[in-house]
Tab-separated table of C-alpha atoms and ligand atoms in Angstrom:
chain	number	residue	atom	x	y	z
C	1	UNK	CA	140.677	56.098	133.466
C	2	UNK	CA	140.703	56.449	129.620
C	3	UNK	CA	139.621	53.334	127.200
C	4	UNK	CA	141.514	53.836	124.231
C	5	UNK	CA	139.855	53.046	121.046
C	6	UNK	CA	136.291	54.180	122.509
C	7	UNK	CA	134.561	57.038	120.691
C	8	UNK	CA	131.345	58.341	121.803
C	9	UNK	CA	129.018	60.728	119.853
C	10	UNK	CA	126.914	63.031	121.727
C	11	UNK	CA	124.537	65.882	121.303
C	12	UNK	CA	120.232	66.715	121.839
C	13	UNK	CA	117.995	64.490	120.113
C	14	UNK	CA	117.939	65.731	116.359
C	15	UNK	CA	121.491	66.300	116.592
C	16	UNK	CA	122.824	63.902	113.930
C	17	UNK	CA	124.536	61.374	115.963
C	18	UNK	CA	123.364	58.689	114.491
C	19	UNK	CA	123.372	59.738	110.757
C	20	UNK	CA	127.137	60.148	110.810
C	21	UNK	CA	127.937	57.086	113.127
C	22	UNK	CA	126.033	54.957	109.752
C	23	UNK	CA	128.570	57.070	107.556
C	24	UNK	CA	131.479	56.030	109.307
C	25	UNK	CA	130.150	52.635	109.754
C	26	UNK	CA	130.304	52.036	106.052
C	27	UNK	CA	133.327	53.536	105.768
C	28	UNK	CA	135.261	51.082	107.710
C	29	UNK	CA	133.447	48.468	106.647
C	30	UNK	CA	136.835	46.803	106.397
C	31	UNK	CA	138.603	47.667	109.586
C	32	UNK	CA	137.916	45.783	112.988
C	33	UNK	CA	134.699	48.539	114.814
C	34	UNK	CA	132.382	47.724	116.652
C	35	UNK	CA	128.857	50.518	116.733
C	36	UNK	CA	126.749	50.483	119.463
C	37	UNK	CA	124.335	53.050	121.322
C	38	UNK	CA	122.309	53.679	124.526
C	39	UNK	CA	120.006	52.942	125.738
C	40	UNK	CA	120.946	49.190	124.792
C	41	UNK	CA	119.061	47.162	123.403
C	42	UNK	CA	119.374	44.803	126.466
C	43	UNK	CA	116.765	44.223	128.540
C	44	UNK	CA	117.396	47.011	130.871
C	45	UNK	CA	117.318	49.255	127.391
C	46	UNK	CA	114.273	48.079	126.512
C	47	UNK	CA	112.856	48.636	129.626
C	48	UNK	CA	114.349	52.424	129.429
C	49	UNK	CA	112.735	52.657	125.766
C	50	UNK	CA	109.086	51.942	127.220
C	51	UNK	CA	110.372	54.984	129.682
C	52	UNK	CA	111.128	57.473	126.678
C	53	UNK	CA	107.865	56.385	124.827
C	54	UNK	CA	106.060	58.047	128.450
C	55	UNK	CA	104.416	54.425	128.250
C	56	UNK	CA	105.881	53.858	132.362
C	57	UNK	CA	106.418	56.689	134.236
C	58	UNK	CA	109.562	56.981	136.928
C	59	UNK	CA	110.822	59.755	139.186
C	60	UNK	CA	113.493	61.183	137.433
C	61	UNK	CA	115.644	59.977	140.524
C	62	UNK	CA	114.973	56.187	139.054
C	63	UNK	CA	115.443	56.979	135.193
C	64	UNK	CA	119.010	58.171	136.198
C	65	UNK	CA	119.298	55.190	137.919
C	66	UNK	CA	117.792	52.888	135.337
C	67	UNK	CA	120.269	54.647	132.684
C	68	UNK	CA	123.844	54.053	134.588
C	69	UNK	CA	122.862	50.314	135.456
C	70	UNK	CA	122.151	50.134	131.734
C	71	UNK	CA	125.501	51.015	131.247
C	72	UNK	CA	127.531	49.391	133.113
C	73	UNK	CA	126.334	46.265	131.722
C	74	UNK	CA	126.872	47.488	128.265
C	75	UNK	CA	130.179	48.148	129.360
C	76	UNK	CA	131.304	45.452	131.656
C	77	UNK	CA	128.724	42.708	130.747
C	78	UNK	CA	128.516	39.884	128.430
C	79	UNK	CA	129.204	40.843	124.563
C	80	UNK	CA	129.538	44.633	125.978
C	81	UNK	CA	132.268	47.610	125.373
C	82	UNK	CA	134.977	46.091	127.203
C	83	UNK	CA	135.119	42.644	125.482
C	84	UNK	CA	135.280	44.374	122.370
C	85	UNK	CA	138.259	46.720	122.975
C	86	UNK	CA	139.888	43.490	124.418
C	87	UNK	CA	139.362	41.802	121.061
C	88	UNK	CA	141.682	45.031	119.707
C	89	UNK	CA	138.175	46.689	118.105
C	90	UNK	CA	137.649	50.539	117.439
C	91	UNK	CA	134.466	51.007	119.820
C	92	UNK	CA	131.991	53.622	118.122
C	93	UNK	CA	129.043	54.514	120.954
C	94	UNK	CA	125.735	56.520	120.319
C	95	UNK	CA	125.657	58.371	123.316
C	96	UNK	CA	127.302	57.582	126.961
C	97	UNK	CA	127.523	59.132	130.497
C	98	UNK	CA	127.416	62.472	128.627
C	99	UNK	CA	124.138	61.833	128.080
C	100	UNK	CA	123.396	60.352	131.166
C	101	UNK	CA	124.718	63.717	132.869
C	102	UNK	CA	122.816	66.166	130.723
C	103	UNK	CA	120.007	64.879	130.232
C	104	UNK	CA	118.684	64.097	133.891
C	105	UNK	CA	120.106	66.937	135.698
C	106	UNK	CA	117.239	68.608	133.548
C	107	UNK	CA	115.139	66.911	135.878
C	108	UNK	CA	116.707	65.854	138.932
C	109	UNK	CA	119.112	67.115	141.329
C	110	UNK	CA	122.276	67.163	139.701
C	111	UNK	CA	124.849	65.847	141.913
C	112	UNK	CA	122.984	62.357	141.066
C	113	UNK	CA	124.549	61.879	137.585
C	114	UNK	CA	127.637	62.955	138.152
C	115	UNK	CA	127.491	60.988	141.139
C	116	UNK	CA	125.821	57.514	139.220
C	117	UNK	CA	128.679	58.295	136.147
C	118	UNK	CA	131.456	59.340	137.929
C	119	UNK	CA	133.127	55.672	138.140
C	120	UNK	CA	132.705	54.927	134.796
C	121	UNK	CA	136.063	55.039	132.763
C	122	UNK	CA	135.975	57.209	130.033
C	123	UNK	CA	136.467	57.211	126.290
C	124	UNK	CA	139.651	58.834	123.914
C	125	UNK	CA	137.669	60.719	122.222
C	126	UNK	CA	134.031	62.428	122.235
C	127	UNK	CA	132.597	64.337	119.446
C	128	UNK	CA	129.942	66.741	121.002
C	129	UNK	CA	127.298	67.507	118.385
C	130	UNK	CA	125.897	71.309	119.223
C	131	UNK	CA	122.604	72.631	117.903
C	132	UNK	CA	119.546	74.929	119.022
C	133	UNK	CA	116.648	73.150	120.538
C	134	UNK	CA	114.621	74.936	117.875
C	135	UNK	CA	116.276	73.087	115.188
C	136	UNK	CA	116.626	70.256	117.031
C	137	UNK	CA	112.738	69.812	117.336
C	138	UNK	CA	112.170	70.979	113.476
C	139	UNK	CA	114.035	67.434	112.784
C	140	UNK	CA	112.533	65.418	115.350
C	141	UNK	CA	108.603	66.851	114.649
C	142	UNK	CA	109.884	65.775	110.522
C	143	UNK	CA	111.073	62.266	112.171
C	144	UNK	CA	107.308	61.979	113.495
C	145	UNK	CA	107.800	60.147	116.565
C	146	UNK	CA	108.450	61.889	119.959
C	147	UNK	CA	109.459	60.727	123.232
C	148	UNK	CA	109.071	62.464	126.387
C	149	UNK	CA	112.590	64.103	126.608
C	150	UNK	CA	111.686	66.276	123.229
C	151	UNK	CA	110.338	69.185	124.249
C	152	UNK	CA	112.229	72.694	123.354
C	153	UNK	CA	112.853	73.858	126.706
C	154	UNK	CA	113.367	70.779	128.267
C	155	UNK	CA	116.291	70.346	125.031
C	156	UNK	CA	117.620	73.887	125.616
C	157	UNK	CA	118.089	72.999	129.337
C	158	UNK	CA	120.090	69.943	128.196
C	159	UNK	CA	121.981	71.632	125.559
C	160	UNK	CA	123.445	74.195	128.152
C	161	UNK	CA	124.388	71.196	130.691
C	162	UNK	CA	126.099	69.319	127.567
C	163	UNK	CA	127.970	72.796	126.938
C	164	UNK	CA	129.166	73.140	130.991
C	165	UNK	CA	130.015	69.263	130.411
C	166	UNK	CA	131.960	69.147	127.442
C	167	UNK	CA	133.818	72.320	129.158
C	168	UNK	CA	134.885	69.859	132.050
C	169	UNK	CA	135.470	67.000	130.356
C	170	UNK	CA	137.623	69.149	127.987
C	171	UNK	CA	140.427	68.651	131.092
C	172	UNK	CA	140.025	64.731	130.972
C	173	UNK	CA	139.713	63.713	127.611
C	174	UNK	CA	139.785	64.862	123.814
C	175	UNK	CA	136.422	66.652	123.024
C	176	UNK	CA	135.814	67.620	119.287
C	177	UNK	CA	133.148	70.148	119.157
C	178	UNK	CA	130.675	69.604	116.103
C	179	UNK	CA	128.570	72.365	114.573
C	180	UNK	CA	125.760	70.372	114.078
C	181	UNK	CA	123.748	73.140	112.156
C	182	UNK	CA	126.789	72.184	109.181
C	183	UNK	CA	126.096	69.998	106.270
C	184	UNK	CA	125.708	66.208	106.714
C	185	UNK	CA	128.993	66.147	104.054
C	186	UNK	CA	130.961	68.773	105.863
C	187	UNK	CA	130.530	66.983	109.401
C	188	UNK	CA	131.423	63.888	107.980
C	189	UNK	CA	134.457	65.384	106.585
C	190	UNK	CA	135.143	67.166	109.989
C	191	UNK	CA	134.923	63.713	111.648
C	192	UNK	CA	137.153	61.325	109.061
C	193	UNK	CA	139.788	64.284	109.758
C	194	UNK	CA	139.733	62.836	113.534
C	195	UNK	CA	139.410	59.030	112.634
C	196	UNK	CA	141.748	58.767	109.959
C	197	UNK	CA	144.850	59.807	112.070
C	198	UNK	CA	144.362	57.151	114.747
C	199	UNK	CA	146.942	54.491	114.607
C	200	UNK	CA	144.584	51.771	114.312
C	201	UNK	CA	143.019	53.303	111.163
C	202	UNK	CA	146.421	54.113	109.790
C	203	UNK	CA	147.840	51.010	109.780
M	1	LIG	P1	118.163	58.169	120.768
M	1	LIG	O1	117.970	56.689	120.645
M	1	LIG	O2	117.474	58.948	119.705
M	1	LIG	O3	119.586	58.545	120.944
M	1	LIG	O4	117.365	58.579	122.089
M	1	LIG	C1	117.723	58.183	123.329
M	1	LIG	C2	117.102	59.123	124.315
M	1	LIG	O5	117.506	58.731	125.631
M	1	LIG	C3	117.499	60.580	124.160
M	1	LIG	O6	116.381	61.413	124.393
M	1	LIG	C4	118.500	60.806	125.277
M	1	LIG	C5	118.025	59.844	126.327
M	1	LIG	N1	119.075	59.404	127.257
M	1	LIG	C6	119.070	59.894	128.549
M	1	LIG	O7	118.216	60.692	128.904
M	1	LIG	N2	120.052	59.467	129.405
M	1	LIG	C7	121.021	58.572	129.040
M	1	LIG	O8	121.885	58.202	129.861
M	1	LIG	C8	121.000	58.057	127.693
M	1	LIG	C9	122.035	57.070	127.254
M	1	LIG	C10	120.009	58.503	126.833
């Protein structure tokens, strides 16, 4: 199943995700979005912050876990994704079960993922943000903090799953490949070309 209205950013850490969903956040300041990312900042997400910090360690069998339970609240629970495509909102999300997918099948089996993700509906659009895990940890070792995903090979591993991903998912829903290596401008640009056609933006 497809959610219209929900469009998820993905890409390695250092990809840019974030910097262009605040871009596009001001830009329709006036239109009815809602921006959100995972991990949430729900309990659950906090928990799976401490987990990315390396401050509680998990087999990688429980992190996957950990991450799709986080989910489906954000999606199904109180003041999550769902309400707010009911209310008729444009639902922008940092990251989803792309991540999810990617990221732990670098470190567990990877049938689990798919498996954990695999009932989750999915969104209209995602915008898959590609870049070398060199580059990728050049911006993160400028950002200063580091978590225990950031680590080039680890990163390069998870770059090539998001590529075999975004491949498959290219059959289900609309995937808009982003050159992440690009300007901040020009992938902005590259991204309002997508938003600005959908009906609810047109209007
Ligand atoms: P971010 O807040 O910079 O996007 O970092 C979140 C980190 O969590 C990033 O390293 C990717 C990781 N992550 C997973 O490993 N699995 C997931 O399902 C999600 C949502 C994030």
């Amino acid at each position: 199943m497809i959610i219209s209205n929900f469009i998820v950013f993905e890409g390695i850490d250092g990809a840019g995700t974030t910097t262009q969903l605040n871009i596009l956040k001001d830009k329709l300041k006036c239109k009815p979005a809602w921006f959100t990312f995972e991990p949430t900042t729900r309990e659950t997400g906090v928990f799976l912050r401490k987990v990315l910090k390396g401050d509680i360690v998990l087999h990688p069998d429980t992190t996957a876990r950990l991450f799709a339970a986080d989910r489906c609240e954000h999606l199904y629970g109180k003041n999550g994704i769902m309400e707010h495509i009911q209310k008729g909102e444009l639902v922008f999300c940092d990251r989803y079960i792309f991540s999810n997918i990617a990221y732990q099948s670098s470190e567990c089996d990877n049938s689990l993922p798919e498996e954990l993700n695999k009932s989750f509906p999915l969104p209209q659009i995602v915008f898959y943000f590609d870049l070398p895990a060199d580059i990728s940890i050049n911006r993160i070792t400028v950002r200063g903090v580091t978590e225990i995903y950031e680590k080039k090979d680890f990163l390069e591993k998870t770059r090539l799953n998001y590529i075999g991903i975004m491949k498959k998912y290219e059959a289900l829903t609309q995937v808009v490949y982003i050159n992440a290596e690009k300007s901040i401008e020009s992938i902005a640009e590259k991204i309002w070309s997508v938003i600005e056609n959908l009906p609810m933006i047109k209007k």
